[in-house]
Amino acid sequence: NYITTRNYNVIIMGHDNSRFKNLKNEKVFDYSSIRKDILDFFLIKNCYGYISDCTGLDYLAFALKKPMLLNSPFLNYFFNKHQKIIYILKNQYILNKNKQLNLKEMLYEYNTMFKVKSEFYENNKIMLQDNNPLEILEAYKQLESLIENNRCEKRIKNYSERFWSEYKKFLDDKKYREKNHYDSGPYPIIYDNIKLD
């Protein structure tokens, strides 16, 4: 609804045409029931910004160098070659310790930043918590600022720099093969909804 007040149309992509069936907004179009691959390409190529909760279409948006907001439980090291990307990471709650994990715990204790399969989280009693609509809206506003002003809030920028410093230190410590890729930058902006330590 916020995006449509900014005089943009919103096109819902993907295969699930039941997910947004109760949305009532004449500037929101759910084209999932008529989707075609060539239309996916055309729509993403011409979009103002791309918002996703991690799907295969992310690779197309990235290849087309579109501004991206990725609502994700993990980082995809592939997406760090242009600067108009913001990640809003999902919080991770460990059930047997009854607490939310911070970044250091995610990296050093549970290694969750590299796990994409839901079975891993289930087996380790880690619940992925969806980001709330207000957090996603605030992250989108940061993307909008990146698109229009080539910058985001200083608070977010500082957090993101601290996040990447911790993340790259972990890659060095563990000698991860992704290290060289990350060292080459640039780095996506990380929205500040996860505690670092």
GROMACS .gro file of C-alpha atoms in nm:
model
  197
    1ASN     CA    1   0.000   0.000   0.000
    2TYR     CA    2   0.287   0.238   0.074
    3ILE     CA    3   0.440   0.173  -0.267
    4THR     CA    4   0.114   0.245  -0.446
    5THR     CA    5   0.080   0.579  -0.261
    6ARG     CA    6   0.411   0.670  -0.425
    7ASN     CA    7   0.234   0.638  -0.761
    8TYR     CA    8   0.381   0.301  -0.857
    9ASN     CA    9   0.200  -0.015  -0.957
   10VAL     CA   10   0.283  -0.341  -0.778
   11ILE     CA   11   0.290  -0.665  -0.975
   12ILE     CA   12   0.284  -0.986  -0.775
   13MET     CA   13   0.488  -1.256  -0.944
   14GLY     CA   14   0.537  -1.626  -0.883
   15HIS     CA   15   0.308  -1.927  -0.895
   16ASP     CA   16   0.092  -1.888  -0.583
   17ASN     CA   17  -0.223  -1.701  -0.681
   18SER     CA   18  -0.391  -1.758  -0.342
   19ARG     CA   19  -0.134  -1.579  -0.128
   20PHE     CA   20  -0.260  -1.225  -0.196
   21LYS     CA   21  -0.618  -1.295  -0.299
   22ASN     CA   22  -0.764  -1.066  -0.030
   23LEU     CA   23  -0.563  -0.761  -0.133
   24LYS     CA   24  -0.792  -0.479  -0.236
   25ASN     CA   25  -0.590  -0.215  -0.416
   26GLU     CA   26  -0.645  -0.116  -0.779
   27LYS     CA   27  -0.271  -0.053  -0.828
   28VAL     CA   28  -0.176  -0.408  -0.720
   29PHE     CA   29  -0.187  -0.677  -0.989
   30ASP     CA   30  -0.153  -1.047  -0.923
   31TYR     CA   31  -0.055  -1.197  -1.254
   32SER     CA   32   0.041  -1.541  -1.119
   33SER     CA   33  -0.252  -1.716  -1.286
   34ILE     CA   34  -0.146  -1.595  -1.633
   35ARG     CA   35   0.233  -1.583  -1.585
   36LYS     CA   36   0.477  -1.667  -1.861
   37ASP     CA   37   0.858  -1.681  -1.849
   38ILE     CA   38   0.895  -1.412  -2.114
   39LEU     CA   39   0.662  -1.184  -1.917
   40ASP     CA   40   0.871  -1.244  -1.602
   41PHE     CA   41   1.173  -1.121  -1.793
   42PHE     CA   42   0.990  -0.818  -1.935
   43LEU     CA   43   0.842  -0.716  -1.600
   44ILE     CA   44   1.167  -0.746  -1.407
   45LYS     CA   45   1.367  -0.573  -1.681
   46ASN     CA   46   1.136  -0.271  -1.659
   47CYS     CA   47   1.066  -0.256  -1.286
   48TYR     CA   48   1.162   0.025  -1.047
   49GLY     CA   49   1.256  -0.220  -0.772
   50TYR     CA   50   1.234  -0.591  -0.700
   51ILE     CA   51   1.118  -0.730  -0.363
   52SER     CA   52   1.159  -1.099  -0.285
   53ASP     CA   53   1.155  -1.361  -0.013
   54CYS     CA   54   1.417  -1.566  -0.198
   55THR     CA   55   1.305  -1.731  -0.521
   56GLY     CA   56   1.467  -1.832  -0.846
   57LEU     CA   57   1.363  -1.501  -1.003
   58ASP     CA   58   1.620  -1.329  -0.778
   59TYR     CA   59   1.893  -1.439  -1.017
   60LEU     CA   60   1.715  -1.275  -1.309
   61ALA     CA   61   1.669  -0.948  -1.117
   62PHE     CA   62   2.036  -0.955  -1.019
   63ALA     CA   63   2.152  -1.028  -1.375
   64LEU     CA   64   1.944  -0.733  -1.495
   65LYS     CA   65   2.104  -0.513  -1.223
   66LYS     CA   66   1.771  -0.419  -1.068
   67PRO     CA   67   1.750  -0.265  -0.720
   68MET     CA   68   1.657  -0.551  -0.485
   69LEU     CA   69   1.510  -0.595  -0.138
   70LEU     CA   70   1.570  -0.954  -0.023
   71ASN     CA   71   1.375  -1.081   0.277
   72SER     CA   72   1.583  -1.388   0.359
   73PRO     CA   73   1.704  -1.620   0.637
   74PHE     CA   74   2.055  -1.639   0.486
   75LEU     CA   75   2.295  -1.447   0.263
   76ASN     CA   76   2.354  -1.556  -0.092
   77TYR     CA   77   2.717  -1.470  -0.157
   78PHE     CA   78   2.636  -1.437  -0.527
   79PHE     CA   79   2.449  -1.110  -0.474
   80ASN     CA   80   2.726  -0.864  -0.399
   81LYS     CA   81   2.825  -0.720  -0.732
   82HIS     CA   82   2.608  -0.411  -0.742
   83GLN     CA   83   2.527  -0.166  -0.468
   84LYS     CA   84   2.151  -0.130  -0.482
   85ILE     CA   85   2.071  -0.444  -0.283
   86ILE     CA   86   1.932  -0.450   0.070
   87TYR     CA   87   1.895  -0.765   0.277
   88ILE     CA   88   1.648  -0.784   0.561
   89LEU     CA   89   1.750  -1.106   0.732
   90LYS     CA   90   1.503  -1.319   0.923
   91ASN     CA   91   1.568  -1.361   1.292
   92GLN     CA   92   1.648  -1.710   1.414
   93TYR     CA   93   1.505  -1.839   1.739
   94ILE     CA   94   1.661  -2.145   1.900
   95LEU     CA   95   1.386  -2.337   2.076
   96ASN     CA   96   1.588  -2.544   2.324
   97LYS     CA   97   1.761  -2.231   2.457
   98ASN     CA   98   1.455  -2.010   2.431
   99LYS     CA   99   1.640  -1.718   2.272
  100GLN     CA  100   1.703  -1.529   1.952
  101LEU     CA  101   2.042  -1.588   1.798
  102ASN     CA  102   2.275  -1.298   1.732
  103LEU     CA  103   2.505  -1.284   1.429
  104LYS     CA  104   2.807  -1.431   1.610
  105GLU     CA  105   2.600  -1.727   1.728
  106MET     CA  106   2.455  -1.776   1.380
  107LEU     CA  107   2.805  -1.786   1.237
  108TYR     CA  108   3.025  -1.955   1.496
  109GLU     CA  109   2.788  -2.181   1.690
  110TYR     CA  110   2.524  -2.287   1.436
  111ASN     CA  111   2.666  -2.189   1.096
  112THR     CA  112   2.319  -2.093   0.979
  113MET     CA  113   2.418  -1.816   0.739
  114PHE     CA  114   2.511  -2.083   0.484
  115LYS     CA  115   2.216  -2.319   0.526
  116VAL     CA  116   1.935  -2.300   0.272
  117LYS     CA  117   1.743  -2.622   0.346
  118SER     CA  118   1.455  -2.612   0.595
  119GLU     CA  119   1.551  -2.958   0.730
  120PHE     CA  120   1.870  -2.811   0.877
  121TYR     CA  121   1.672  -2.561   1.085
  122GLU     CA  122   1.416  -2.822   1.190
  123ASN     CA  123   1.686  -3.070   1.296
  124ASN     CA  124   1.864  -2.804   1.501
  125LYS     CA  125   1.540  -2.675   1.659
  126ILE     CA  126   1.587  -2.332   1.504
  127MET     CA  127   1.275  -2.141   1.407
  128LEU     CA  128   1.301  -1.878   1.134
  129GLN     CA  129   1.092  -1.577   1.231
  130ASP     CA  130   0.922  -1.379   0.959
  131ASN     CA  131   0.999  -1.010   0.953
  132ASN     CA  132   0.700  -0.799   1.039
  133PRO     CA  133   0.542  -0.568   0.778
  134LEU     CA  134   0.676  -0.254   0.947
  135GLU     CA  135   1.035  -0.381   0.932
  136ILE     CA  136   0.993  -0.474   0.565
  137LEU     CA  137   0.843  -0.132   0.493
  138GLU     CA  138   1.135   0.044   0.664
  139ALA     CA  139   1.384  -0.171   0.471
  140TYR     CA  140   1.201  -0.084   0.148
  141LYS     CA  141   1.231   0.288   0.231
  142GLN     CA  142   1.607   0.238   0.260
  143LEU     CA  143   1.605   0.079  -0.086
  144GLU     CA  144   1.404   0.371  -0.218
  145SER     CA  145   1.665   0.610  -0.077
  146LEU     CA  146   1.942   0.406  -0.242
  147ILE     CA  147   1.762   0.426  -0.576
  148GLU     CA  148   1.679   0.796  -0.557
  149ASN     CA  149   1.968   0.942  -0.354
  150ASN     CA  150   2.238   0.675  -0.383
  151ARG     CA  151   2.252   0.641  -0.004
  152CYS     CA  152   2.062   0.507   0.294
  153GLU     CA  153   2.042   0.627   0.654
  154LYS     CA  154   2.372   0.659   0.837
  155ARG     CA  155   2.248   0.422   1.110
  156ILE     CA  156   2.184   0.149   0.851
  157LYS     CA  157   2.512   0.216   0.671
  158ASN     CA  158   2.709   0.191   0.999
  159TYR     CA  159   2.529  -0.127   1.101
  160SER     CA  160   2.592  -0.280   0.759
  161GLU     CA  161   2.964  -0.202   0.779
  162ARG     CA  162   2.986  -0.364   1.124
  163PHE     CA  163   2.790  -0.666   0.999
  164TRP     CA  164   3.025  -0.719   0.705
  165SER     CA  165   3.330  -0.676   0.925
  166GLU     CA  166   3.207  -0.962   1.149
  167TYR     CA  167   3.102  -1.170   0.852
  168LYS     CA  168   3.433  -1.137   0.667
  169LYS     CA  169   3.626  -1.212   0.987
  170PHE     CA  170   3.431  -1.538   1.013
  171LEU     CA  171   3.512  -1.624   0.650
  172ASP     CA  172   3.881  -1.563   0.723
  173ASP     CA  173   3.874  -1.767   1.045
  174LYS     CA  174   3.702  -2.062   0.879
  175LYS     CA  175   3.884  -2.027   0.546
  176TYR     CA  176   3.557  -2.033   0.354
  177ARG     CA  177   3.590  -2.056  -0.022
  178GLU     CA  178   3.353  -1.757  -0.059
  179LYS     CA  179   3.614  -1.533   0.107
  180ASN     CA  180   3.771  -1.405  -0.216
  181HIS     CA  181   3.433  -1.328  -0.363
  182TYR     CA  182   3.336  -1.117  -0.060
  183ASP     CA  183   3.672  -0.943  -0.045
  184SER     CA  184   3.609  -0.800  -0.391
  185GLY     CA  185   3.289  -0.615  -0.283
  186PRO     CA  186   3.077  -0.412  -0.312
  187TYR     CA  187   2.859  -0.527  -0.024
  188PRO     CA  188   2.482  -0.531  -0.005
  189ILE     CA  189   2.329  -0.316   0.266
  190ILE     CA  190   2.210  -0.519   0.564
  191TYR     CA  191   1.903  -0.382   0.743
  192ASP     CA  192   1.966  -0.356   1.117
  193ASN     CA  193   1.710  -0.599   1.262
  194ILE     CA  194   1.955  -0.867   1.388
  195LYS     CA  195   2.177  -0.820   1.692
  196LEU     CA  196   2.544  -0.852   1.605
  197ASP     CA  197   2.661  -0.987   1.942
   0.00000   0.00000   0.00000
